[in-house]
Amino acid sequence: MSTRVSRLVAGAASGFLWCLLAACGDNLVVGTDASGPPSTTRPVFNPPVAHQGAAWGAIPFPSDLYLDADGFVALNDIPIGPGADPNFAGLMLDRVHEMRGAGVWSNVFFPMYGNVDGGTLAGNVKVVDLADRSEIPVDLVFRADLDVVVAALAVGRILRQDHMYAAYVTSGVRGVDGRRLGAPDGFREAIDLSRTPADPALANAQNVLRPLVEALPAETVASLVSATVFTTENVTDIG
């Protein structure tokens, strides 16, 4: 495979992740609406130390937290459904490792501990362009088989190359127990810009999430339970 073709495949790889996941089938979860304590369902947030990369599901994907010291995506594995070809999955992971940032076809995946009420995602899960704070149209679904909230780019939509985006989930999303999601303690610490976390992994997460936190109104920041900031790859220079 030529270098150019290899890198073009890499640019599409994170979009192809959706194809791998889709082999599992759609699983929407619907719950009830209620107030009270936070849900037993909670977002996953286990950020890596800077440039160390991470396993799929440790943090939202894509994220600049996955980048190694040379700016390549250091994703340790990808999820595949029972109907997916493991050889194809291995090829995609190899190509992901050649990427210098997120693909312009990237969907966003928010891992969860537990099930989410898919009916509460609209308006509470957003993808935004950090340059002008505009919202990117996405389709939202909760995959119960993978415990992940997916924000999928609308059909025909691609992201700008070499550009910074962010995505986030607010406490308006509810678990199937009808309760609002709560933010992990480490995540709260990372988005509190008034102090630098002592934990180097959380301090690194704070640096990456800072552009989003600074762009959002204070009331929105207070409602965040999961978030990611990612920069797309420059596909024009692939060759």
Coordinates of C-alpha atoms in Angstrom, one line a residue:
M1 CA 0.0 0.0 0.0
S2 CA 1.4 3.4 -1.0
T3 CA 2.1 6.0 1.7
R4 CA -0.6 8.3 0.4
V5 CA -3.2 5.6 0.2
S6 CA -2.2 4.4 3.7
R7 CA -2.6 7.8 5.2
L8 CA -5.9 8.4 3.4
V9 CA -7.2 5.2 5.0
A10 CA -5.9 6.5 8.3
G11 CA -7.8 9.7 7.8
A12 CA -11.0 7.7 7.5
A13 CA -10.2 5.2 10.2
S14 CA -12.0 6.9 13.1
G15 CA -15.1 7.2 10.9
F16 CA -14.8 3.5 10.1
L17 CA -14.9 2.8 13.8
W18 CA -18.6 3.6 13.6
C19 CA -18.9 0.8 11.0
L20 CA -17.2 -1.6 13.3
L21 CA -19.5 -0.7 16.1
A22 CA -22.6 -0.8 13.9
A23 CA -22.0 -4.5 13.4
C24 CA -23.4 -5.0 16.8
G25 CA -26.8 -3.5 16.0
D26 CA -28.7 -0.6 17.5
N27 CA -29.6 -0.6 21.1
L28 CA -31.5 2.5 22.4
V29 CA -32.3 2.6 26.1
V30 CA -35.3 4.5 27.4
G31 CA -35.9 5.3 31.1
T32 CA -38.1 7.5 33.2
D33 CA -37.7 11.1 34.3
A34 CA -37.2 11.9 38.0
S35 CA -35.3 14.3 40.2
G36 CA -33.1 13.4 43.1
P37 CA -29.6 12.1 43.7
P38 CA -27.2 11.5 40.7
S39 CA -27.8 8.4 38.6
T40 CA -25.9 5.2 39.3
T41 CA -24.8 5.5 35.6
R42 CA -21.8 7.7 35.3
P43 CA -19.3 8.8 32.6
V44 CA -15.9 7.1 32.4
F45 CA -13.0 9.4 32.9
N46 CA -9.6 7.8 33.4
P47 CA -7.2 10.2 31.5
P48 CA -3.6 9.1 30.8
V49 CA -0.4 10.9 31.7
A50 CA 0.7 13.2 28.9
H51 CA 1.7 11.5 25.6
Q52 CA 1.1 7.9 27.0
G53 CA -2.0 7.1 25.0
A54 CA -4.9 5.2 26.4
A55 CA -7.2 2.2 25.8
W56 CA -10.5 2.6 24.1
G57 CA -13.1 3.5 26.7
A58 CA -10.8 5.2 29.2
I59 CA -11.9 8.6 28.1
P60 CA -14.1 10.0 25.3
F61 CA -12.8 9.5 21.7
P62 CA -11.5 11.3 19.8
S63 CA -9.4 13.4 22.2
D64 CA -6.1 15.2 22.1
L65 CA -5.4 13.2 25.3
Y66 CA -4.7 10.2 23.0
L67 CA -1.9 11.9 21.2
D68 CA 1.7 10.7 21.8
A69 CA 4.8 13.0 22.0
D70 CA 5.0 13.1 18.2
G71 CA 1.4 14.0 17.8
F72 CA 0.2 10.6 16.6
V73 CA -2.9 8.9 17.9
A74 CA -1.9 6.4 20.5
L75 CA -5.1 4.3 20.8
N76 CA -4.3 0.9 22.4
D77 CA -7.4 -1.0 21.1
I78 CA -10.8 -0.5 19.4
P79 CA -14.1 -2.3 20.2
I80 CA -15.5 -4.6 17.7
G81 CA -18.9 -6.3 17.6
P82 CA -19.4 -10.0 17.0
G83 CA -20.2 -9.4 13.4
A84 CA -17.0 -7.5 12.7
D85 CA -13.9 -8.9 10.9
P86 CA -11.0 -8.9 13.5
N87 CA -8.5 -8.6 10.6
F88 CA -10.2 -5.5 9.4
A89 CA -10.3 -4.1 12.9
G90 CA -6.5 -4.7 13.2
L91 CA -5.9 -2.9 10.0
M92 CA -7.9 0.1 11.1
L93 CA -6.0 0.3 14.4
D94 CA -2.7 0.3 12.5
R95 CA -4.0 3.1 10.4
V96 CA -5.3 5.1 13.4
H97 CA -1.7 5.0 14.7
E98 CA -0.6 6.8 11.6
M99 CA -3.0 9.7 12.2
R100 CA -1.8 13.1 13.5
G101 CA -5.1 13.9 15.1
A102 CA -8.8 13.0 14.7
G103 CA -10.2 12.1 11.3
V104 CA -12.4 14.6 9.5
W105 CA -15.1 12.0 9.5
S106 CA -14.8 11.4 13.2
N107 CA -17.8 10.6 15.3
V108 CA -17.6 11.2 19.1
F109 CA -17.9 8.4 21.6
F110 CA -18.5 8.9 25.4
P111 CA -18.0 5.8 27.4
M112 CA -20.3 5.1 30.4
Y113 CA -20.5 2.9 33.4
G114 CA -24.1 1.7 33.0
N115 CA -27.1 2.5 30.7
V116 CA -28.3 5.9 29.6
D117 CA -31.8 7.0 28.7
G118 CA -31.4 7.6 25.0
G119 CA -34.5 9.9 25.0
T120 CA -32.6 12.5 27.1
L121 CA -29.6 12.9 24.8
A122 CA -31.0 15.6 22.5
G123 CA -29.9 19.1 23.6
N124 CA -27.6 17.6 26.3
V125 CA -24.9 16.2 24.1
K126 CA -23.2 18.6 21.7
V127 CA -20.3 18.9 19.3
V128 CA -19.0 22.4 18.8
D129 CA -16.4 24.2 16.6
L130 CA -14.1 26.0 19.1
A131 CA -13.2 28.7 16.6
D132 CA -16.7 30.2 16.5
R133 CA -18.5 28.1 19.1
S134 CA -21.0 27.0 16.4
E135 CA -22.8 23.7 17.0
I136 CA -22.1 20.8 14.6
P137 CA -25.2 18.8 13.5
V138 CA -25.0 15.2 14.9
D139 CA -27.2 12.2 15.4
L140 CA -27.3 10.9 18.9
V141 CA -27.6 7.3 20.1
F142 CA -26.8 5.3 23.2
R143 CA -25.2 1.9 22.5
A144 CA -26.2 -0.4 25.4
D145 CA -24.1 -3.2 24.1
L146 CA -21.0 -1.0 24.4
D147 CA -22.1 1.4 27.2
V148 CA -21.3 4.4 25.0
V149 CA -23.1 7.5 23.9
V150 CA -22.3 8.3 20.3
A151 CA -22.5 11.7 18.6
A152 CA -22.4 10.7 14.9
L153 CA -21.9 13.4 12.2
A154 CA -24.9 14.1 10.1
V155 CA -25.0 12.3 6.7
G156 CA -22.8 14.2 4.3
R157 CA -21.0 16.2 7.0
I158 CA -17.2 16.3 7.5
L159 CA -15.1 18.3 9.9
R160 CA -12.6 21.0 8.9
Q161 CA -9.0 19.8 8.7
D162 CA -6.4 20.9 11.2
H163 CA -9.1 22.4 13.3
M164 CA -10.0 22.2 17.0
Y165 CA -13.4 20.9 18.1
A166 CA -15.0 19.9 21.3
A167 CA -17.9 17.7 22.5
Y168 CA -19.6 17.4 25.8
V169 CA -22.4 15.8 27.8
T170 CA -24.4 17.7 30.4
S171 CA -26.3 16.5 33.5
G172 CA -29.5 16.8 31.5
V173 CA -28.7 13.3 30.3
R174 CA -30.3 10.7 32.6
G175 CA -29.6 7.1 33.4
V176 CA -32.3 4.4 33.0
D177 CA -33.0 4.9 36.7
G178 CA -34.4 8.4 35.7
R179 CA -31.7 10.3 37.6
R180 CA -29.4 12.9 36.1
L181 CA -25.8 11.9 35.4
G182 CA -23.2 13.1 37.8
A183 CA -19.6 14.1 36.9
P184 CA -16.7 11.9 38.0
D185 CA -14.6 13.6 40.7
G186 CA -11.5 13.6 38.5
F187 CA -13.4 15.3 35.7
R188 CA -14.7 18.0 38.1
E189 CA -11.1 18.6 39.2
A190 CA -9.9 18.8 35.6
I191 CA -12.5 21.4 34.5
D192 CA -11.9 23.6 37.6
L193 CA -9.5 26.2 36.1
S194 CA -9.0 27.9 39.4
R195 CA -6.4 25.4 40.4
T196 CA -4.0 22.9 38.9
P197 CA -4.6 19.3 39.9
A198 CA -1.8 17.6 41.7
D199 CA -2.4 14.4 39.7
P200 CA -0.3 14.8 36.5
A201 CA -2.9 12.9 34.5
L202 CA -5.6 15.3 35.6
A203 CA -3.4 18.3 35.1
N204 CA -2.8 17.1 31.5
A205 CA -6.6 16.7 31.1
Q206 CA -7.1 20.2 32.3
N207 CA -4.7 21.6 29.7
V208 CA -6.5 19.8 26.9
L209 CA -10.0 20.7 28.1
R210 CA -9.2 24.3 28.9
P211 CA -10.2 25.7 25.5
L212 CA -13.7 24.3 25.9
V213 CA -14.1 25.4 29.5
E214 CA -13.1 28.9 28.6
A215 CA -15.5 29.0 25.7
L216 CA -18.6 27.9 27.6
P217 CA -20.8 30.0 29.9
A218 CA -20.3 29.3 33.5
E219 CA -23.7 27.6 33.9
T220 CA -22.9 25.2 31.1
V221 CA -19.5 24.4 32.6
A222 CA -21.2 23.7 35.9
S223 CA -23.5 21.1 34.2
L224 CA -20.7 19.2 32.4
V225 CA -20.3 15.5 33.2
S226 CA -18.1 14.5 30.3
A227 CA -16.2 16.3 27.6
T228 CA -13.5 16.1 25.0
V229 CA -11.3 18.4 22.9
F230 CA -9.8 17.2 19.7
T231 CA -7.9 18.5 16.7
T232 CA -8.5 17.1 13.3
E233 CA -5.7 15.9 11.1
N234 CA -4.4 18.0 8.1
V235 CA -5.5 15.7 5.3
T236 CA -4.2 18.1 2.5
D237 CA -0.6 17.4 3.5
I238 CA -1.1 13.6 3.3
G239 CA 1.3 12.3 0.7

